[in-house]
mmCIF file of C-alpha atoms in Angstrom:
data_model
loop_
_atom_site.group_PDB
_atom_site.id
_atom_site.type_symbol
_atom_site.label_atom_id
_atom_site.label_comp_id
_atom_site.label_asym_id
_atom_site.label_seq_id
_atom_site.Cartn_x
_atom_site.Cartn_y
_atom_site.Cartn_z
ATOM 1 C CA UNK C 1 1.608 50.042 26.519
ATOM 2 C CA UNK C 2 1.980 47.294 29.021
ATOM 3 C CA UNK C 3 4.450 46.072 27.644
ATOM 4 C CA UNK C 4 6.899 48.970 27.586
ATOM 5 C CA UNK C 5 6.271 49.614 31.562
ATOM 6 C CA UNK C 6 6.778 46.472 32.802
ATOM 7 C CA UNK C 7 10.556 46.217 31.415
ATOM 8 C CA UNK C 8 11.075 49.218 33.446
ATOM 9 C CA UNK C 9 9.794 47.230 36.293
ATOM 10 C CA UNK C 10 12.536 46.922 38.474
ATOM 11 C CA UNK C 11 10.142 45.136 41.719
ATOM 12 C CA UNK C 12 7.099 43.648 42.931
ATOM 13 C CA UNK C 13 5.791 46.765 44.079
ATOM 14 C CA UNK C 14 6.340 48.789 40.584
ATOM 15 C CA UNK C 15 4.592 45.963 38.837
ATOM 16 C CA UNK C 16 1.694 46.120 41.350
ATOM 17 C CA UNK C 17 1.503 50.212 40.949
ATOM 18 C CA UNK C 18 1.497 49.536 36.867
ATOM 19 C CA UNK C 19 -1.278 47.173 36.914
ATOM 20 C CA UNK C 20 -3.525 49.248 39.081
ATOM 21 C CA UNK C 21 -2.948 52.436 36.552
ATOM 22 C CA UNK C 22 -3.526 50.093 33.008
ATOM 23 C CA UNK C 23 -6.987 48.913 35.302
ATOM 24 C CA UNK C 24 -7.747 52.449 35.938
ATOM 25 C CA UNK C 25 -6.981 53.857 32.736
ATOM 26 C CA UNK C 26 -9.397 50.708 31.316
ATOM 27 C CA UNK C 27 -12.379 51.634 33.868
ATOM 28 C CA UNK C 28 -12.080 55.379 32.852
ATOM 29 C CA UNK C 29 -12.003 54.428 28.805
ATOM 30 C CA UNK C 30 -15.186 52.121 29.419
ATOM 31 C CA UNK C 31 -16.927 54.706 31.778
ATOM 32 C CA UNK C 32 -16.882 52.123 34.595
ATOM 33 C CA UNK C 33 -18.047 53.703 38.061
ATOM 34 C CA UNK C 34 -14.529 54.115 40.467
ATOM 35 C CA UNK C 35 -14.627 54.614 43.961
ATOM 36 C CA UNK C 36 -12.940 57.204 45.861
ATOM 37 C CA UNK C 37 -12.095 56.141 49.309
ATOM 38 C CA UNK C 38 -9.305 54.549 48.441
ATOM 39 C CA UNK C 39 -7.673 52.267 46.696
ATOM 40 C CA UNK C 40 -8.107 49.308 49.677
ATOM 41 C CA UNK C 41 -11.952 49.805 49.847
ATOM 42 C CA UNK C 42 -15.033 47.171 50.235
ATOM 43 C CA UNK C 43 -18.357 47.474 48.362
ATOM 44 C CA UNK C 44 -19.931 50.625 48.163
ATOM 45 C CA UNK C 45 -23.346 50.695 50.792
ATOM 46 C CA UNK C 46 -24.256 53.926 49.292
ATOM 47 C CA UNK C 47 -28.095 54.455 48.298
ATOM 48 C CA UNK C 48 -28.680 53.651 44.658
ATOM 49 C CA UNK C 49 -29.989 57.507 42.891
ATOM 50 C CA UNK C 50 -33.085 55.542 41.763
ATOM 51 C CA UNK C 51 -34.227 55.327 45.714
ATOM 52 C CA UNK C 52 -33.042 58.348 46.710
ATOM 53 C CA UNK C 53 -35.652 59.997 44.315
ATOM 54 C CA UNK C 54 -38.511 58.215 45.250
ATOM 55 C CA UNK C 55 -37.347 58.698 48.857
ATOM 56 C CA UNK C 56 -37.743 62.341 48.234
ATOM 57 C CA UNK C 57 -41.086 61.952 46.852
ATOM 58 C CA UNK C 58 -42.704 60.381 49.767
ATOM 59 C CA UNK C 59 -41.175 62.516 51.846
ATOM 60 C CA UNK C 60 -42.274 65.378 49.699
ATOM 61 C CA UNK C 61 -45.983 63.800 49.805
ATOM 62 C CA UNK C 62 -46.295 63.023 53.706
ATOM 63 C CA UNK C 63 -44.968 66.945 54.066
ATOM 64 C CA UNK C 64 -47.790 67.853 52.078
ATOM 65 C CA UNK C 65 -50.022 65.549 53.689
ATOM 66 C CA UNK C 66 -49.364 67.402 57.236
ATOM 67 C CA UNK C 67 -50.452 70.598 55.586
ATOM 68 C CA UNK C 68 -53.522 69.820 54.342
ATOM 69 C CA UNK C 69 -54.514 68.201 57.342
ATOM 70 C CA UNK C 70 -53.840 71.172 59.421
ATOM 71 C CA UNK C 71 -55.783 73.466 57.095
ATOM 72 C CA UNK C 72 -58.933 71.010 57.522
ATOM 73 C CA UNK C 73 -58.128 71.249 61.101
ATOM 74 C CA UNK C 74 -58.944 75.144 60.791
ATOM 75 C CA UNK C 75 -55.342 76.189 60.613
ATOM 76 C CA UNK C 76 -55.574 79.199 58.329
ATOM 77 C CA UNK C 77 -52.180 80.322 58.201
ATOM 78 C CA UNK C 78 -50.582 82.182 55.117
ATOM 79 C CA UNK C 79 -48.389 79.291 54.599
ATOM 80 C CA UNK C 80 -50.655 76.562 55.221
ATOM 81 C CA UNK C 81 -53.106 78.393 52.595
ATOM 82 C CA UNK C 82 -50.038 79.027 49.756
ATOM 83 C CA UNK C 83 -49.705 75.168 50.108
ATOM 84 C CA UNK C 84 -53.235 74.083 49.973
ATOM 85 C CA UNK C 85 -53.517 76.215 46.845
ATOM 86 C CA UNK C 86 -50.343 74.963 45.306
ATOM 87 C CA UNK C 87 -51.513 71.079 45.827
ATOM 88 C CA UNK C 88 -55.311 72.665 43.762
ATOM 89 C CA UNK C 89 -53.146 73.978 41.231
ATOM 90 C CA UNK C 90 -54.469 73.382 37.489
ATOM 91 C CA UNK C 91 -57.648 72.053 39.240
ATOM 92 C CA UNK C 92 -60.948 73.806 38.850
ATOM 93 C CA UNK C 93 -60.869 73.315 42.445
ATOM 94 C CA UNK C 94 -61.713 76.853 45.138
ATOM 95 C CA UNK C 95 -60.965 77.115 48.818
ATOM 96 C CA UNK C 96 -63.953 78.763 48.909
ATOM 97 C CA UNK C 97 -66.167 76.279 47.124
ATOM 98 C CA UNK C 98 -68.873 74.590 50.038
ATOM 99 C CA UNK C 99 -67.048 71.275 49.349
ATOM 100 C CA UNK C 100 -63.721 71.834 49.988
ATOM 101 C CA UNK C 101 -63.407 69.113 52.758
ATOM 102 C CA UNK C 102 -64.227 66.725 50.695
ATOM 103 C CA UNK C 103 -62.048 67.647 48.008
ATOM 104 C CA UNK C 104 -59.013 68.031 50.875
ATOM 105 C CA UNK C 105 -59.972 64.414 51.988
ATOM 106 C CA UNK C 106 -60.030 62.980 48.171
ATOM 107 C CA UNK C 107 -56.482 64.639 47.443
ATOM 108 C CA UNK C 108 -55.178 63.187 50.911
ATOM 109 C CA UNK C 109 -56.220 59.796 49.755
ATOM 110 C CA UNK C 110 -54.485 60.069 46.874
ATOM 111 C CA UNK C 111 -51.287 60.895 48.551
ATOM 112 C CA UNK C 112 -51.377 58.124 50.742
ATOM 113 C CA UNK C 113 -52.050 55.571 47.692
ATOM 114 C CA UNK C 114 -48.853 57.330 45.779
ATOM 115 C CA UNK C 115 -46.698 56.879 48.956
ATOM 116 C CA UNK C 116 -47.948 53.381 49.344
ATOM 117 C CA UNK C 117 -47.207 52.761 45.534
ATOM 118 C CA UNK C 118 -43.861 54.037 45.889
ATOM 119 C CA UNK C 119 -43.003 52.034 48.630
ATOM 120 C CA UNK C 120 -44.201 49.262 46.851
ATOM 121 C CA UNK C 121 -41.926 50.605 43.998
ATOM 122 C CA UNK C 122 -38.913 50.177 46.234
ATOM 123 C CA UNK C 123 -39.641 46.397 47.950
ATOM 124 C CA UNK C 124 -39.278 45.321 44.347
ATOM 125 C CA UNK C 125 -36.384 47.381 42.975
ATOM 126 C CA UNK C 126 -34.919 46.388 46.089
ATOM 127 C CA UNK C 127 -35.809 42.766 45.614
ATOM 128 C CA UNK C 128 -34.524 42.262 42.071
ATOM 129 C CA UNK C 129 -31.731 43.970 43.372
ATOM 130 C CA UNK C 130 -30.942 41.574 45.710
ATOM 131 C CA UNK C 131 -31.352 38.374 42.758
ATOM 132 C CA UNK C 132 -29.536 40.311 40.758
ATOM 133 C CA UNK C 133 -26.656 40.208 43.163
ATOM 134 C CA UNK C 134 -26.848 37.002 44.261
ATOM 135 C CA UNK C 135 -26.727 35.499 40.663
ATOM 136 C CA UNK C 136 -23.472 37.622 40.063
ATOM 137 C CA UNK C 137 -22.109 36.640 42.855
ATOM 138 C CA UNK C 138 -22.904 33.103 42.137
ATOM 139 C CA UNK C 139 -20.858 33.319 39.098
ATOM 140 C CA UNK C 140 -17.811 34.757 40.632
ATOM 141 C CA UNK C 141 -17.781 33.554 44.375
ATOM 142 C CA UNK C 142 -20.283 30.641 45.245
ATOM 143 C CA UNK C 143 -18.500 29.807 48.512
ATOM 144 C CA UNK C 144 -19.399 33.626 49.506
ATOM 145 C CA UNK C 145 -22.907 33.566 48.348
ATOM 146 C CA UNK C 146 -23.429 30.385 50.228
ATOM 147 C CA UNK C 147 -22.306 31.830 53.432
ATOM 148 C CA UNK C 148 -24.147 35.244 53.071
ATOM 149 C CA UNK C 149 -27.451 33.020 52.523
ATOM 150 C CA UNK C 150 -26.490 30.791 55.743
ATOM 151 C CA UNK C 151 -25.319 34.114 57.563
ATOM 152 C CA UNK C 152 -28.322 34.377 60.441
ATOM 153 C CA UNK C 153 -29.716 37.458 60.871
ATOM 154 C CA UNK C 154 -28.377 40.205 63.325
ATOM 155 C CA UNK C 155 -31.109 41.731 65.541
ATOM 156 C CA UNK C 156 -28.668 43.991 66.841
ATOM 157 C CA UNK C 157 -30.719 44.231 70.482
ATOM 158 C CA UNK C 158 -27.505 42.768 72.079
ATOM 159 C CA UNK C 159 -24.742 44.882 74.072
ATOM 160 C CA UNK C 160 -22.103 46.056 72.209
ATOM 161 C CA UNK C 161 -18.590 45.296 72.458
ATOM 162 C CA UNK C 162 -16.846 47.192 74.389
ATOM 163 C CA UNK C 163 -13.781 48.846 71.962
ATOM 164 C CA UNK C 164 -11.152 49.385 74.969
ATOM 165 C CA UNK C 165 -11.534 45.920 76.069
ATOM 166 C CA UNK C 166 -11.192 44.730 72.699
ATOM 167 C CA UNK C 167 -8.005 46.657 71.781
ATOM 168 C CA UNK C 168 -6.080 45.639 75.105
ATOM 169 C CA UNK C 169 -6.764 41.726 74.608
ATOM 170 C CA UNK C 170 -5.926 41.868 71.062
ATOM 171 C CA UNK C 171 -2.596 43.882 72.133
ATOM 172 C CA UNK C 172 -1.331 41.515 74.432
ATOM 173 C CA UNK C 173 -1.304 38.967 71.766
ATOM 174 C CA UNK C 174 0.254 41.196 68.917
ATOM 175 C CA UNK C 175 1.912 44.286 70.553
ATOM 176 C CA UNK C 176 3.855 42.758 74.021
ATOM 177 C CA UNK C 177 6.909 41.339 73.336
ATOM 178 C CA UNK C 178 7.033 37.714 74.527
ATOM 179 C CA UNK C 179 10.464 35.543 75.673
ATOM 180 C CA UNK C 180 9.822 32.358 74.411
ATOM 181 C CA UNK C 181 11.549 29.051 75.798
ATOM 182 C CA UNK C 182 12.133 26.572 73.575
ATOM 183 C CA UNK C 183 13.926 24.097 75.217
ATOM 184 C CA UNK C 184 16.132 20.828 74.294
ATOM 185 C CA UNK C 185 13.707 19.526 72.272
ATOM 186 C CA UNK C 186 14.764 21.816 69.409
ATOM 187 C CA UNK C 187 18.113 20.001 69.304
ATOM 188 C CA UNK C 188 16.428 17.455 69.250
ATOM 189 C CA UNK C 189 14.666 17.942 66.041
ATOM 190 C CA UNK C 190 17.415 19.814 64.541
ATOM 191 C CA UNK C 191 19.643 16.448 64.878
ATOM 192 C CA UNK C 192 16.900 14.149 63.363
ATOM 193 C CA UNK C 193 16.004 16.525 60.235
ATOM 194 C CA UNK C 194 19.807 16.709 59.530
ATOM 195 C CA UNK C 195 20.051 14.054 57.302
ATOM 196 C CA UNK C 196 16.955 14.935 55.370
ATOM 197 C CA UNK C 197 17.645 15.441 51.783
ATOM 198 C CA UNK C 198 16.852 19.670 51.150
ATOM 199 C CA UNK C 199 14.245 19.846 48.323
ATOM 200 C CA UNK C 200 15.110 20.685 44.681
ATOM 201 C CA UNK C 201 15.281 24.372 44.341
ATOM 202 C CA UNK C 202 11.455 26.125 43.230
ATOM 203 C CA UNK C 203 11.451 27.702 39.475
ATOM 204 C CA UNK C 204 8.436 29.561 39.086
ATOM 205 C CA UNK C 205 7.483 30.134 35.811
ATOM 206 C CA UNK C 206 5.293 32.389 33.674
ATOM 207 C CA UNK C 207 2.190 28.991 33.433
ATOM 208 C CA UNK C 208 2.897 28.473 37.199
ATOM 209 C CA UNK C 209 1.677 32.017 37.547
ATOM 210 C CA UNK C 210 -1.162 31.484 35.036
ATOM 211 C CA UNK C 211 -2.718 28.869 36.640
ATOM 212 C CA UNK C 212 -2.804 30.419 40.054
ATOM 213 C CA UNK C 213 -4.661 33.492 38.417
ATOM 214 C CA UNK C 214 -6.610 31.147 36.641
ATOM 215 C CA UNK C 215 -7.276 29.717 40.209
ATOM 216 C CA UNK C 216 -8.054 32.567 42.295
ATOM 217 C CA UNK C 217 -11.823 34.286 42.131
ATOM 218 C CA UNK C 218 -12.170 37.668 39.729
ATOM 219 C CA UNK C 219 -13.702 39.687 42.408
ATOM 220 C CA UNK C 220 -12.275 38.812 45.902
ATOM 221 C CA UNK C 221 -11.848 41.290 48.497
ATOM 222 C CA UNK C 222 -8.022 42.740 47.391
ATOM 223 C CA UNK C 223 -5.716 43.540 49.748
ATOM 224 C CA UNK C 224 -4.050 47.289 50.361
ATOM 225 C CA UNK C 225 -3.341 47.321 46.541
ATOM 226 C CA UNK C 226 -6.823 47.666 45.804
ATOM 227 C CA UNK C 227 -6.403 45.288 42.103
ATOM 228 C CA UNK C 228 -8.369 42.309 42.078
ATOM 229 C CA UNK C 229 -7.378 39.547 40.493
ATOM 230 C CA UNK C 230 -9.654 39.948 37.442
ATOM 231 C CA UNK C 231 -6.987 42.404 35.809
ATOM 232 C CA UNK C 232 -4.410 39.439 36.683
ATOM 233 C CA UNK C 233 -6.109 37.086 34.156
ATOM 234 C CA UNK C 234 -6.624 40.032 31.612
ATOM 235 C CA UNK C 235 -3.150 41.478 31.796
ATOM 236 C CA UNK C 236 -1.348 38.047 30.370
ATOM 237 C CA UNK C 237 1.181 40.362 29.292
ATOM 238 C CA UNK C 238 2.254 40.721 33.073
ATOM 239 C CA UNK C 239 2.318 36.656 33.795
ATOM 240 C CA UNK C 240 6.393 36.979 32.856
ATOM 241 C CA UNK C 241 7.219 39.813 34.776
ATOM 242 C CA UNK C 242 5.566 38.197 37.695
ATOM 243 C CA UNK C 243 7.654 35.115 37.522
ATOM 244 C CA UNK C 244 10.945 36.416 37.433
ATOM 245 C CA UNK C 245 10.198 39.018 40.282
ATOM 246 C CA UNK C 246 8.666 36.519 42.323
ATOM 247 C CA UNK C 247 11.763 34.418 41.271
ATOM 248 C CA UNK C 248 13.845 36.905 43.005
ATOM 249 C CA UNK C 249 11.740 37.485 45.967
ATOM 250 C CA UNK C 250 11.933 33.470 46.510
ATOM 251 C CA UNK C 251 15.613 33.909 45.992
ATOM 252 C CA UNK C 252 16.099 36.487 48.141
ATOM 253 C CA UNK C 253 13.979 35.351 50.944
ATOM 254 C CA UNK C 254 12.250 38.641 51.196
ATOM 255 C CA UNK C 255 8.488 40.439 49.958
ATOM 256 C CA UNK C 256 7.511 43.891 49.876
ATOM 257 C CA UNK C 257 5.295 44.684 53.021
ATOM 258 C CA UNK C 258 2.677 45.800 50.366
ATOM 259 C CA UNK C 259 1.883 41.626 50.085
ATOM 260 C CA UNK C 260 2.020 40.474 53.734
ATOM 261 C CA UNK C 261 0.376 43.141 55.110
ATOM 262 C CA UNK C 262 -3.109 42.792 55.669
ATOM 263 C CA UNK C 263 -6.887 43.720 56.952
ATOM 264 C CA UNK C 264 -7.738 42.149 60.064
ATOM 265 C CA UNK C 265 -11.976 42.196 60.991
ATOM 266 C CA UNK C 266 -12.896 40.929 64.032
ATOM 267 C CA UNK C 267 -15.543 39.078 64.343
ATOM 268 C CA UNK C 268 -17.158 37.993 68.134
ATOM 269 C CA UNK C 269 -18.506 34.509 68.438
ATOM 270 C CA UNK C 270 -21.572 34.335 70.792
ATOM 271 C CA UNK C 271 -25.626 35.700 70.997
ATOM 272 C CA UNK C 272 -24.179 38.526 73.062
ATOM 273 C CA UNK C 273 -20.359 39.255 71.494
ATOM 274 C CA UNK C 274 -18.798 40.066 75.241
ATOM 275 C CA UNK C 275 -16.724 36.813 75.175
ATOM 276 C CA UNK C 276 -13.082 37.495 73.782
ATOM 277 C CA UNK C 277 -12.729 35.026 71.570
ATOM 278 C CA UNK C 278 -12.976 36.458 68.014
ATOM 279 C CA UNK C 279 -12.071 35.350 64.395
ATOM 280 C CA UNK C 280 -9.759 37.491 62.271
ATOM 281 C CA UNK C 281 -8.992 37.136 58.737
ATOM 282 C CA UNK C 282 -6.343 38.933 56.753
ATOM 283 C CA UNK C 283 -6.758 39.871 52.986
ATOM 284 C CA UNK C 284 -3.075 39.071 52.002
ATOM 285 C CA UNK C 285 -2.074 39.905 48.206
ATOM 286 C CA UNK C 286 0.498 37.208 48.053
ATOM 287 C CA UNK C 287 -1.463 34.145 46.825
ATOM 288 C CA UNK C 288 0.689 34.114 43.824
ATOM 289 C CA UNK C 289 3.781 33.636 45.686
#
């Protein structure tokens, strides 16, 4: 089906728009979990379902906990003794029996070793979580795992940075509109590069466009187009429809805005991130060009 939508293609941006729907449509065929904030999104952070139950237990347990502690405290409320009852339930156990505060104190222990069990449970999900991860990611993107295990730890205990101050240093380097002088030493430069010989004009073709897929890592960060460059290498159908529309984009001297336009995170260098000076990177989809 590729095939038939990509001779309709008539630009970059088409292209780009039919490769995200054939990845789509794949992900939906192979029941493959999709996000829905957007098509330029990061990793999920959301809590896996597996801790969110056990979560629920312990909070479940330390509720129940309260309770029964309150009731050995003498609280005798209607609620208090509904719960007490319910936690005896299927027991041959009485409120009324002369060792009842022993049996509270047993089934209070017991809690307590659950909730510590399941908060064992979730140090080591959580930890062969993390391997897992990290072994994926070593396959895809070793330069990023390398960096996350170098990355120091953020104790967060620091002020933060102010946002206002932020935005208006960042603006006058981006937003004002600046009157540069360039002097005579253009002319200059322009009079000794005249006689240098204009390169041979750039044919990209559909192996030029190969190996820079072949190049580029399966699961980097993609830009506002949201398709990393894992469908690239599996949509080789595409590699000749690329060429000759990045052919005419060279020729033309012009891209869409969808592949220079990027994500900018700033990043403050310094223990207390006051300073100004900050690092920004942009997630550009034009590698290919």
């Amino acid at each position: 089906m590729l095939v038939t939508y990509l001779k309709a293609s008539r630009d970059l941006c088409e292209t780009d728009s039919i490769l995200f729907g054939a990845a789509l449509a794949v992900c939906r065929i192979i029941g493959a979990k999709l996000s829905t904030a957007g098509r330029a999104t990061g990793q999920s952070s959301a809590i896996p379902a597996w801790r969110i139950r056990i979560e629920e237990r312990i909070a479940k347990a330390r509720a129940l906990i309260g309770r029964l502690i309150c009731f050995r405290l003498g609280n005798i409320r209607p609620r208090i003794v509904r719960t007490v009852r319910m936690a005896f339930a299927g027991t041959n156990v009485s409120l009324s029996q002369p060792d009842i505060m022993q049996k509270l104190t047993e089934c209070i222990d017991d809690l307590k070793q659950r909730i510590a069990a399941w908060g064992k449970r979730i140090r080591r999900y959580t930890e062969r979580s993390t391997r897992f991860n990290q072994n994926r990611l070593f396959q895809s993107d070793q330069k990023r795992l390398y960096k996350s295990l170098e990355r120091p730890m953020v104790s967060g205990t620091g002020p933060a940075t102010d946002q206002a101050d932020t935005v208006a240093f960042w603006r006058s380097l981006w937003s004002e509109p600046v009157n540069h002088n360039e002097g005579p030493w253009t002319e200059v430069v322009a009079s000794q590069c005249a006689g240098i010989m204009p390169m041979d004009p750039v044919i990209i073709t559909p192996d030029d466009v190969a190996e820079a897929v072949r190049r580029a890592p399966n699961w980097k960060s993609p830009g506002f187009d949201g398709l990393h460059h894992y469908w690239l290498k599996g949509f080789m159908v595409c590699h000749a429809v690329l060429a000759r529309q990045f052919q005419e984009a060279l020729n033309q001297k012009s891209l869409p805005s969808l592949f220079t336009t990027g994500i900018t995170h700033l990043v403050p260098k310094g223990a207390e991130g006051t300073t100004h000076s900050r690092t920004s990177t942009a997630k550009k989809r034009c590698c290919l060009y």
